[in-house]
PDB file of C-alpha atoms and ligand atoms in Angstrom:
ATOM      1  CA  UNK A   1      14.481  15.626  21.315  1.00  0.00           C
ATOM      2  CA  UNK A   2      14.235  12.148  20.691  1.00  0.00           C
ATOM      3  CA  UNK A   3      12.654  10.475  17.860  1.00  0.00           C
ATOM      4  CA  UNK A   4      11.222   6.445  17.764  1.00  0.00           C
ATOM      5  CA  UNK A   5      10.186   4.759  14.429  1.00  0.00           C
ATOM      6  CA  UNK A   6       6.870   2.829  14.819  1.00  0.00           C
ATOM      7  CA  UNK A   7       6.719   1.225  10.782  1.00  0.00           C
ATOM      8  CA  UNK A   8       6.152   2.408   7.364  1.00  0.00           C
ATOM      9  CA  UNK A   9       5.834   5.898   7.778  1.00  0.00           C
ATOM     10  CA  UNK A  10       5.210   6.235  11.723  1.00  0.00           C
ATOM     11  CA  UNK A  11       7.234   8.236  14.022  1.00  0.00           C
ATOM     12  CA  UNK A  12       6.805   9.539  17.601  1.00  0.00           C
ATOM     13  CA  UNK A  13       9.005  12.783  18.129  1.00  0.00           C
ATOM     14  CA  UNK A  14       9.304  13.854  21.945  1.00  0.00           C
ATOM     15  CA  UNK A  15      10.403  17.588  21.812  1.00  0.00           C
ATOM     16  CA  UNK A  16       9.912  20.328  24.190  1.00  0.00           C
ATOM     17  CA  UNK A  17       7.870  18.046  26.642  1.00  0.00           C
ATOM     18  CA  UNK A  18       4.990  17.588  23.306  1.00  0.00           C
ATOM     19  CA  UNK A  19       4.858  13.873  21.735  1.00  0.00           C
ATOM     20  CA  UNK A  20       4.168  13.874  18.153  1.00  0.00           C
ATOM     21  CA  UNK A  21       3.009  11.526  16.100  1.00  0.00           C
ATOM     22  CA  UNK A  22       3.302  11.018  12.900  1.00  0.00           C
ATOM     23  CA  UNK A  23       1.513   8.980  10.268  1.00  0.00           C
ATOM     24  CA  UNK A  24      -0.075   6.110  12.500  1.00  0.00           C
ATOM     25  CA  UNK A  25      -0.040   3.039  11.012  1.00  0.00           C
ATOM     26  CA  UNK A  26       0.740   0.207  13.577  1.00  0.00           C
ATOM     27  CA  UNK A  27      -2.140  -1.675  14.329  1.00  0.00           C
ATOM     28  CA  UNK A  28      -3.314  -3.144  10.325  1.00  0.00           C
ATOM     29  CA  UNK A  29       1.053  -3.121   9.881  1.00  0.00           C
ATOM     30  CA  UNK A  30       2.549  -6.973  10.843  1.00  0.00           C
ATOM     31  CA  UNK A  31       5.692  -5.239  11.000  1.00  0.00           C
ATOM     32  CA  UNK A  32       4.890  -3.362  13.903  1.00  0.00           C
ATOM     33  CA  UNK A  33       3.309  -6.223  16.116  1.00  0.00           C
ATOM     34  CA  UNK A  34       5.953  -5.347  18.665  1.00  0.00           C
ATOM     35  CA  UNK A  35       4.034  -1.680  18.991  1.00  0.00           C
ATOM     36  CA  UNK A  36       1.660  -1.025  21.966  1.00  0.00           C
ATOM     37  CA  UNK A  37      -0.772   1.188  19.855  1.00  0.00           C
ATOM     38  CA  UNK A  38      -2.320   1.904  23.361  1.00  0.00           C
ATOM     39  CA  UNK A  39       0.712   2.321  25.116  1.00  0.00           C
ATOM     40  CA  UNK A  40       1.732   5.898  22.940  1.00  0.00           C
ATOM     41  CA  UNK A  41       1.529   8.612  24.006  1.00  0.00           C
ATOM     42  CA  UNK A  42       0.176  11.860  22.089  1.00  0.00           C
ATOM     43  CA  UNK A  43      -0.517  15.388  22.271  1.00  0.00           C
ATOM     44  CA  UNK A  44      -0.636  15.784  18.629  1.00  0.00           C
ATOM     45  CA  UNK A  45      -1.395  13.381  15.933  1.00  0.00           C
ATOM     46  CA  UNK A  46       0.199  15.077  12.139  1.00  0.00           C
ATOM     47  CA  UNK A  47      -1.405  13.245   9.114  1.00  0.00           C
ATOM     48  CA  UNK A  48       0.242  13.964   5.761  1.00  0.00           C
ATOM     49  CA  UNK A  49      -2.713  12.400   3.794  1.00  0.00           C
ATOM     50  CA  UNK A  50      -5.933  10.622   3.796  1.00  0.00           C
ATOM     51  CA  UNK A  51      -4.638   6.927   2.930  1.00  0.00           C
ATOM     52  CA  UNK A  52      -5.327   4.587   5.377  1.00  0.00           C
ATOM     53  CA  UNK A  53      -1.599   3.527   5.677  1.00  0.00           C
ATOM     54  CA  UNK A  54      -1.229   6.899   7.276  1.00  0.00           C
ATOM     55  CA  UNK A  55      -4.029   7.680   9.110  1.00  0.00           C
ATOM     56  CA  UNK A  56      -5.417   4.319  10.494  1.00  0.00           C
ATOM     57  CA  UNK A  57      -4.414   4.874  14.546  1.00  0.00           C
ATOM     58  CA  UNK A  58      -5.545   8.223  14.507  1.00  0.00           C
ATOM     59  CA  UNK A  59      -8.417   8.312  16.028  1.00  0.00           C
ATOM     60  CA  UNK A  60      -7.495   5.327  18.701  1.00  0.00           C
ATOM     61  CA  UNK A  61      -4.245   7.464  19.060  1.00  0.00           C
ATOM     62  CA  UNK A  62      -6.352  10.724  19.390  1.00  0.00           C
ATOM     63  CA  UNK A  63      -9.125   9.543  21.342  1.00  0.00           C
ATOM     64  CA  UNK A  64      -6.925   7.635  23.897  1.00  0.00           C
ATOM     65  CA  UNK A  65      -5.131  10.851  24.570  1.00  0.00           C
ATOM     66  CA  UNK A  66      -7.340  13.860  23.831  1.00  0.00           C
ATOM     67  CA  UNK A  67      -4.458  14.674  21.264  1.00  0.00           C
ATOM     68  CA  UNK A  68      -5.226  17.177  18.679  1.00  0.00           C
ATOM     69  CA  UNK A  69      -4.786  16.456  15.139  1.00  0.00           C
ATOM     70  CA  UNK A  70      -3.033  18.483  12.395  1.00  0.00           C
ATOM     71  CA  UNK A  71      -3.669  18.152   9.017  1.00  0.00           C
ATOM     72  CA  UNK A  72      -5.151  19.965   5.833  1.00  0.00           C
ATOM     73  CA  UNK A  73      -8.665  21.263   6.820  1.00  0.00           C
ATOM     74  CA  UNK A  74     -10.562  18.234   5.147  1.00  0.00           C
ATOM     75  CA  UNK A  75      -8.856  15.828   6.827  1.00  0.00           C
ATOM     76  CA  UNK A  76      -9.174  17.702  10.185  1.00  0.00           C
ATOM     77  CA  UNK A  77     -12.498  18.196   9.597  1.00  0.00           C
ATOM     78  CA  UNK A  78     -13.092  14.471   9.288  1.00  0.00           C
ATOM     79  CA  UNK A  79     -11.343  13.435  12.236  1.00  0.00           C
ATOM     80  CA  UNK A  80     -13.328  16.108  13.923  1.00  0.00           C
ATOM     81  CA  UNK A  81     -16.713  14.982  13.040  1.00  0.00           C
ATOM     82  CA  UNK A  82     -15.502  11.696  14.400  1.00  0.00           C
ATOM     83  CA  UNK A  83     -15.265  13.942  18.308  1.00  0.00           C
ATOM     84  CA  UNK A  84     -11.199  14.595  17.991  1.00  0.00           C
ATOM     85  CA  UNK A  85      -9.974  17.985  18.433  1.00  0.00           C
ATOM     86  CA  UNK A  86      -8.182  19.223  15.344  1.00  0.00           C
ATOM     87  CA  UNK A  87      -5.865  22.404  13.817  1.00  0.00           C
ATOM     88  CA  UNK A  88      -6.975  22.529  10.179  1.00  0.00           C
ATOM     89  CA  UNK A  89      -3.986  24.105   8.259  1.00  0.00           C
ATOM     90  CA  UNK A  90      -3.100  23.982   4.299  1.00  0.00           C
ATOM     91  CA  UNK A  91      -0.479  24.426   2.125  1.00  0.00           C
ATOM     92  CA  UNK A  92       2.188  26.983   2.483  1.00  0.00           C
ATOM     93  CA  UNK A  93       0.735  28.288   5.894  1.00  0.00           C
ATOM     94  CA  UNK A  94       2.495  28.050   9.239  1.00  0.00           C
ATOM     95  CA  UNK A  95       1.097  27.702  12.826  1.00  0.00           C
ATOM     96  CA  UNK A  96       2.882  28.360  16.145  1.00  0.00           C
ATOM     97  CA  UNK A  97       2.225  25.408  18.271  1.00  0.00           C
ATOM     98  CA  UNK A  98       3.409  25.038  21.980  1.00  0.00           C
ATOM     99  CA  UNK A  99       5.664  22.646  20.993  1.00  0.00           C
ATOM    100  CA  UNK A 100       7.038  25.084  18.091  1.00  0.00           C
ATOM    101  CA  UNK A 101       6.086  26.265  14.478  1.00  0.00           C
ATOM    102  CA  UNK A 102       4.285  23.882  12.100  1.00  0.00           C
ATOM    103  CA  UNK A 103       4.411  24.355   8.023  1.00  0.00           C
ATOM    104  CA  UNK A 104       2.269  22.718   6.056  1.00  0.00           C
ATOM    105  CA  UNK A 105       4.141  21.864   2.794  1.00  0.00           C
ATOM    106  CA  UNK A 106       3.148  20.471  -0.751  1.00  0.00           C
ATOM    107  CA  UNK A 107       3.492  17.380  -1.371  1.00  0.00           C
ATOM    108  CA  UNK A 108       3.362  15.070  -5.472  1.00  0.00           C
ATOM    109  CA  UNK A 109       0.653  11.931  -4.410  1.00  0.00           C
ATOM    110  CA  UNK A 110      -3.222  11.671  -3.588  1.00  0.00           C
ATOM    111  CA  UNK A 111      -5.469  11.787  -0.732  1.00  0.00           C
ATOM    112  CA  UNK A 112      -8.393  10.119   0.009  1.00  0.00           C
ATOM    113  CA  UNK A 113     -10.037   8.982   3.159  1.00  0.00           C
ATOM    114  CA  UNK A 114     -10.548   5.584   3.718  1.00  0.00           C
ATOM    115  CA  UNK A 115     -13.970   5.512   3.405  1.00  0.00           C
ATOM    116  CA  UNK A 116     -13.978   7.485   0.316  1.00  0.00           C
ATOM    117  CA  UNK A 117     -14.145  11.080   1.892  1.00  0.00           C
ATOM    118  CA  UNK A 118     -11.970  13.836  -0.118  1.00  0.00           C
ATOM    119  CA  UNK A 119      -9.072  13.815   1.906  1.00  0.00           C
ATOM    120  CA  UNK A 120      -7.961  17.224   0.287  1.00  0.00           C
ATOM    121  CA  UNK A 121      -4.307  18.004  -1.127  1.00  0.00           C
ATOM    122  CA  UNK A 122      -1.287  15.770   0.343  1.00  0.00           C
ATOM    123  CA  UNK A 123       1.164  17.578   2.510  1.00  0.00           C
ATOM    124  CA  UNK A 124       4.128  16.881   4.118  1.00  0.00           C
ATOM    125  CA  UNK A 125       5.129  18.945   7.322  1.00  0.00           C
ATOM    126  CA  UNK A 126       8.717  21.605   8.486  1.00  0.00           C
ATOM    127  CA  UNK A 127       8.303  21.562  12.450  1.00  0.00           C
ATOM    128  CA  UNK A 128      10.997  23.180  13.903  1.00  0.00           C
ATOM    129  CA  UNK A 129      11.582  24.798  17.888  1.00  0.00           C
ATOM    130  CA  UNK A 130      15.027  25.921  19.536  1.00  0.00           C
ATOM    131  CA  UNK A 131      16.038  22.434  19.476  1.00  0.00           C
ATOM    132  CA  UNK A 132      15.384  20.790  16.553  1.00  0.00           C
ATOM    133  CA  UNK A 133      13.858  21.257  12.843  1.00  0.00           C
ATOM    134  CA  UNK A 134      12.818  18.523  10.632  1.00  0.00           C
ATOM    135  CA  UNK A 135      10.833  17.813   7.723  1.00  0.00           C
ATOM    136  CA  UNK A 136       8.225  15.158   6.812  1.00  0.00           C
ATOM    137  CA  UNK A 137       7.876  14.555   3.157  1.00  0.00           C
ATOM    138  CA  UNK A 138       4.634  12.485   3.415  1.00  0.00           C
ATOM    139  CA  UNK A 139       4.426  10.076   0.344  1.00  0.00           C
ATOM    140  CA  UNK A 140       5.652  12.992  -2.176  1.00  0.00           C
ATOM    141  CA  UNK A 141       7.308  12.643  -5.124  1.00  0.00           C
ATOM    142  CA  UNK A 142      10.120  14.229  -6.074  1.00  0.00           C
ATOM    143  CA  UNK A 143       9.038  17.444  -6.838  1.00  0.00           C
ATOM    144  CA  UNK A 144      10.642  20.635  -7.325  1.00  0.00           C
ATOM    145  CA  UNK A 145       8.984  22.460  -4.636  1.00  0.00           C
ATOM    146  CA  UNK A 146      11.206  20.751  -2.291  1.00  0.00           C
ATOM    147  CA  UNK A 147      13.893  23.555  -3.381  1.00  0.00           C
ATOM    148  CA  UNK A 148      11.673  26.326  -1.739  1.00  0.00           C
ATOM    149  CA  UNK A 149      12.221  24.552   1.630  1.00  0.00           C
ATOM    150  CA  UNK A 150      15.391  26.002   2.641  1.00  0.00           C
ATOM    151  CA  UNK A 151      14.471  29.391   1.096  1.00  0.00           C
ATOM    152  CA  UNK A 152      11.853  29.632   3.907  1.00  0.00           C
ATOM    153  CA  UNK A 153      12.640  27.297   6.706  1.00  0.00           C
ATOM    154  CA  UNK A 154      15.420  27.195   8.961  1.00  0.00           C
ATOM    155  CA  UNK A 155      18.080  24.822   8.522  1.00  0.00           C
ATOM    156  CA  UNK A 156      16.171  20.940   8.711  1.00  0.00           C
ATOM    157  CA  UNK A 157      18.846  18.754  11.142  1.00  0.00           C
ATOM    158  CA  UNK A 158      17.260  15.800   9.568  1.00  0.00           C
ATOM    159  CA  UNK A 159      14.622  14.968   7.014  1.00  0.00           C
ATOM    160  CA  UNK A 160      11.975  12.031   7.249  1.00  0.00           C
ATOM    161  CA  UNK A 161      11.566  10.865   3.333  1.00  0.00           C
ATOM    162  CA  UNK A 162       9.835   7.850   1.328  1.00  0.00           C
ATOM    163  CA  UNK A 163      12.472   5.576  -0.046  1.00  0.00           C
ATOM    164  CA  UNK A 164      10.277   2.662  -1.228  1.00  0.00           C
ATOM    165  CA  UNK A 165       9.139   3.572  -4.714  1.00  0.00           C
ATOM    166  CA  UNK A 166       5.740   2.479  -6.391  1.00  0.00           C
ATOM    167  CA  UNK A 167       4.128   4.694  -4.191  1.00  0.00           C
ATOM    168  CA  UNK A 168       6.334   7.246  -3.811  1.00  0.00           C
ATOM    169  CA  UNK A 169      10.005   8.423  -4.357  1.00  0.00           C
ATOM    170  CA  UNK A 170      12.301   5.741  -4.813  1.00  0.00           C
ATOM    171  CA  UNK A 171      15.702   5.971  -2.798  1.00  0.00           C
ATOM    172  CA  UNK A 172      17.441   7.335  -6.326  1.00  0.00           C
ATOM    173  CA  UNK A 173      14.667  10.520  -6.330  1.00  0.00           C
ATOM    174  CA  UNK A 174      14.847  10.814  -2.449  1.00  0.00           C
ATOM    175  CA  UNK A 175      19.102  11.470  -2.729  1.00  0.00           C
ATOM    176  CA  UNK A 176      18.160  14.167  -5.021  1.00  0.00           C
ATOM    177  CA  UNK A 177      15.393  15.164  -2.443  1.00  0.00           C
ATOM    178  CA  UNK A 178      18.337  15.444  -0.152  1.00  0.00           C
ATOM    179  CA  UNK A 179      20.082  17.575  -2.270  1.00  0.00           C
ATOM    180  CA  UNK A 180      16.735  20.026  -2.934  1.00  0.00           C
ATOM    181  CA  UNK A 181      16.276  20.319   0.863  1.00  0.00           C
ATOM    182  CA  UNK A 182      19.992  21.096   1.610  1.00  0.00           C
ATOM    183  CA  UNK A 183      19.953  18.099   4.037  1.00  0.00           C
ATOM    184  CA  UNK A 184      22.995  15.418   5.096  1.00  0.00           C
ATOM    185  CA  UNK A 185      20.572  13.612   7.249  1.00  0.00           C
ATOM    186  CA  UNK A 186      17.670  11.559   5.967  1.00  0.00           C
ATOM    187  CA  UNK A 187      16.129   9.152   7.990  1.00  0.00           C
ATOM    188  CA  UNK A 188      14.077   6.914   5.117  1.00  0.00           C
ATOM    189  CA  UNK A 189      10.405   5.506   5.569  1.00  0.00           C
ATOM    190  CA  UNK A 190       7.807   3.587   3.635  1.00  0.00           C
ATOM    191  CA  UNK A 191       9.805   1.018   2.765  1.00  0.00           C
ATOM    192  CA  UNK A 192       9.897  -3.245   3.150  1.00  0.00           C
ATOM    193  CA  UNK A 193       6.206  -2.770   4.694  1.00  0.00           C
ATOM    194  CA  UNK A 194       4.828  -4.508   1.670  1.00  0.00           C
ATOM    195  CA  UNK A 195       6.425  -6.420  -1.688  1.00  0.00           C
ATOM    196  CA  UNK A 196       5.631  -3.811  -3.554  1.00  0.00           C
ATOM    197  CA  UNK A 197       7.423  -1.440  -1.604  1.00  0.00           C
ATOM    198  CA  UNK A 198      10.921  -3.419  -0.733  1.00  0.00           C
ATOM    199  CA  UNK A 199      13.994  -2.036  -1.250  1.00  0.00           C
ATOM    200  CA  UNK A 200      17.653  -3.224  -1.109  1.00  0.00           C
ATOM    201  CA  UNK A 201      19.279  -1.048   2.157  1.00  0.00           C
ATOM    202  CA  UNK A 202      22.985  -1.057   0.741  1.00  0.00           C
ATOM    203  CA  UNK A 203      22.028  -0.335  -2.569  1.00  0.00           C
ATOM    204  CA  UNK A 204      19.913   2.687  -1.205  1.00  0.00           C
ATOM    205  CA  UNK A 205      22.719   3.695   1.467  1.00  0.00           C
ATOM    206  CA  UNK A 206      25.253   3.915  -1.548  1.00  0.00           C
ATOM    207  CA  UNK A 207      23.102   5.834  -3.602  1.00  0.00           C
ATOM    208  CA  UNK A 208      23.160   8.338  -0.928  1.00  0.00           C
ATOM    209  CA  UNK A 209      26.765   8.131   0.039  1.00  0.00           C
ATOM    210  CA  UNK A 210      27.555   9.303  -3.247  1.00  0.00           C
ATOM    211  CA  UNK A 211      25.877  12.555  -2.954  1.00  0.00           C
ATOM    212  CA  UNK A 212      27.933  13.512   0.642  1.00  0.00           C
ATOM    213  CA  UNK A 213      24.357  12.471   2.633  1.00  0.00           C
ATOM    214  CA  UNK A 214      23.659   9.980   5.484  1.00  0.00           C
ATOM    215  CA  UNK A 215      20.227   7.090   4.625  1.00  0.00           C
ATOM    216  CA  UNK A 216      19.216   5.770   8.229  1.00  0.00           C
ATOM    217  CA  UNK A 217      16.737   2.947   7.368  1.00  0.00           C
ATOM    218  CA  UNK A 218      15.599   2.161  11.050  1.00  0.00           C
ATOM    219  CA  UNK A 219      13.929  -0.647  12.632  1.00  0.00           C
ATOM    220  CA  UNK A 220      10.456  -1.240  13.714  1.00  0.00           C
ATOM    221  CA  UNK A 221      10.456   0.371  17.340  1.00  0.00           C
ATOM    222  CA  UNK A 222      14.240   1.797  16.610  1.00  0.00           C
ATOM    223  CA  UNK A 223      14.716   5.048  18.737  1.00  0.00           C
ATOM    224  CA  UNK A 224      17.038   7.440  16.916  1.00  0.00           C
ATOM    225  CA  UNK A 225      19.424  10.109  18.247  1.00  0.00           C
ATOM    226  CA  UNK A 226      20.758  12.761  15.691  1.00  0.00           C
TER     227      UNK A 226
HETATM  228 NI1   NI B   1      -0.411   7.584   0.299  1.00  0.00          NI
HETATM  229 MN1   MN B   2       1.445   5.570   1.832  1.00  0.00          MN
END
């Protein structure tokens, strides 16, 4: 398994020979200039939402690798109206993948396409395998729902979360996110991208330390082992 941060809320995840992508937004993002949008590589492209900070690669992504997207089933269908192959899932269901299972989660936020399409509910995603299970909180809240996680997913080894408030959880709601998911490892995103969205990494590390967990705050193009 290996896992590579691409900015704001962008990660590749290379499991069981599948590359996974999550979230592209790299080419509109100035913090991720030093990302080859052309250069990934994809067999599946997950989309929590419909905002454009999540979704805008996708089709590039998609299209330059035949990749098959994974989202709610309004967002899928979007994407495939646009000539990508899709999986259209929602909330609560599961899917078994050749890479492993997918759950489609709830997520607290909104969803709209960018050009004004009903993006459907938010989502975040549980993808686990015999190697590896994770979760991707999307730009949720804080929301109670987290709790059910654990009660029907095996145990995450990390957790992808939003730490830059405004938009999302803040680092002080994410901790407690932690806590909900029954996770020590939490590997932060959608943060410093934009002012209103900058955070202070020690404070947000110490926050964390205080409840027992671990707050990775990579960098643009960091790879991560865990
Ligand atoms: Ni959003
Ligand atoms: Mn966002």
């Amino acid at each position: 398994m290996k896992l590579t941060y691409l900015g704001h809320s962008a990660f590749l995840l290379e499991t069981k020979g599948r590359h996974l992508v999550f979230d592209p937004f790299i080419s509109p993002n100035p913090k991720a200039a030093g990302i080859d949008v052309d250069g990934i590589r994809a067999d599946y492209v997950l989309l929590s939402h419909g905002h454009g900070d999540h979704v805008a690669d996708a089709e590039r992504i998609g299209k330059n690798n035949g990749a098959t997207v994974i989202s709610n089933f309004e967002i899928v269908s979007w994407f495939e109206a646009k000539g990508l192959k899709g999986h259209p899932m929602n909330h609560g269901g599961k899917w078994d993948f050749d890479f492993g299972t997918v759950k489609y989660v709830y997520a607290t936020h909104s969803s709209v396409l960018p050009d004004g399409t009903c993006g459907g509910n938010p989502g975040g995603f549980v993808v686990w395998n015999d190697e590896v299970c994770c979760y991707f909180a999307g730009d949720s809240a804080l929301t109670m729902d987290m709790k059910l996680i654990p009660l029907t997913c095996p145990k995450l080894d990390f957790a992808i979360l939003p730490v830059g408030d405004n938009f999302t959880m803040g680092y002080e709601d994410a901790a407690l996110a932690a806590v909900f998911i029954e996770c020590d490892t939490i590997i932060g995103c959608h943060f410093d991208t934009f002012p209103y969205v900058t955070i202070d990494h020690e404070a947000a590390k110490k926050v964390f330390a205080a409840k027992g967990k671990r707050l990775l705050l990579p960098a643009v193009g960091e790879g991560l082992s865990i």
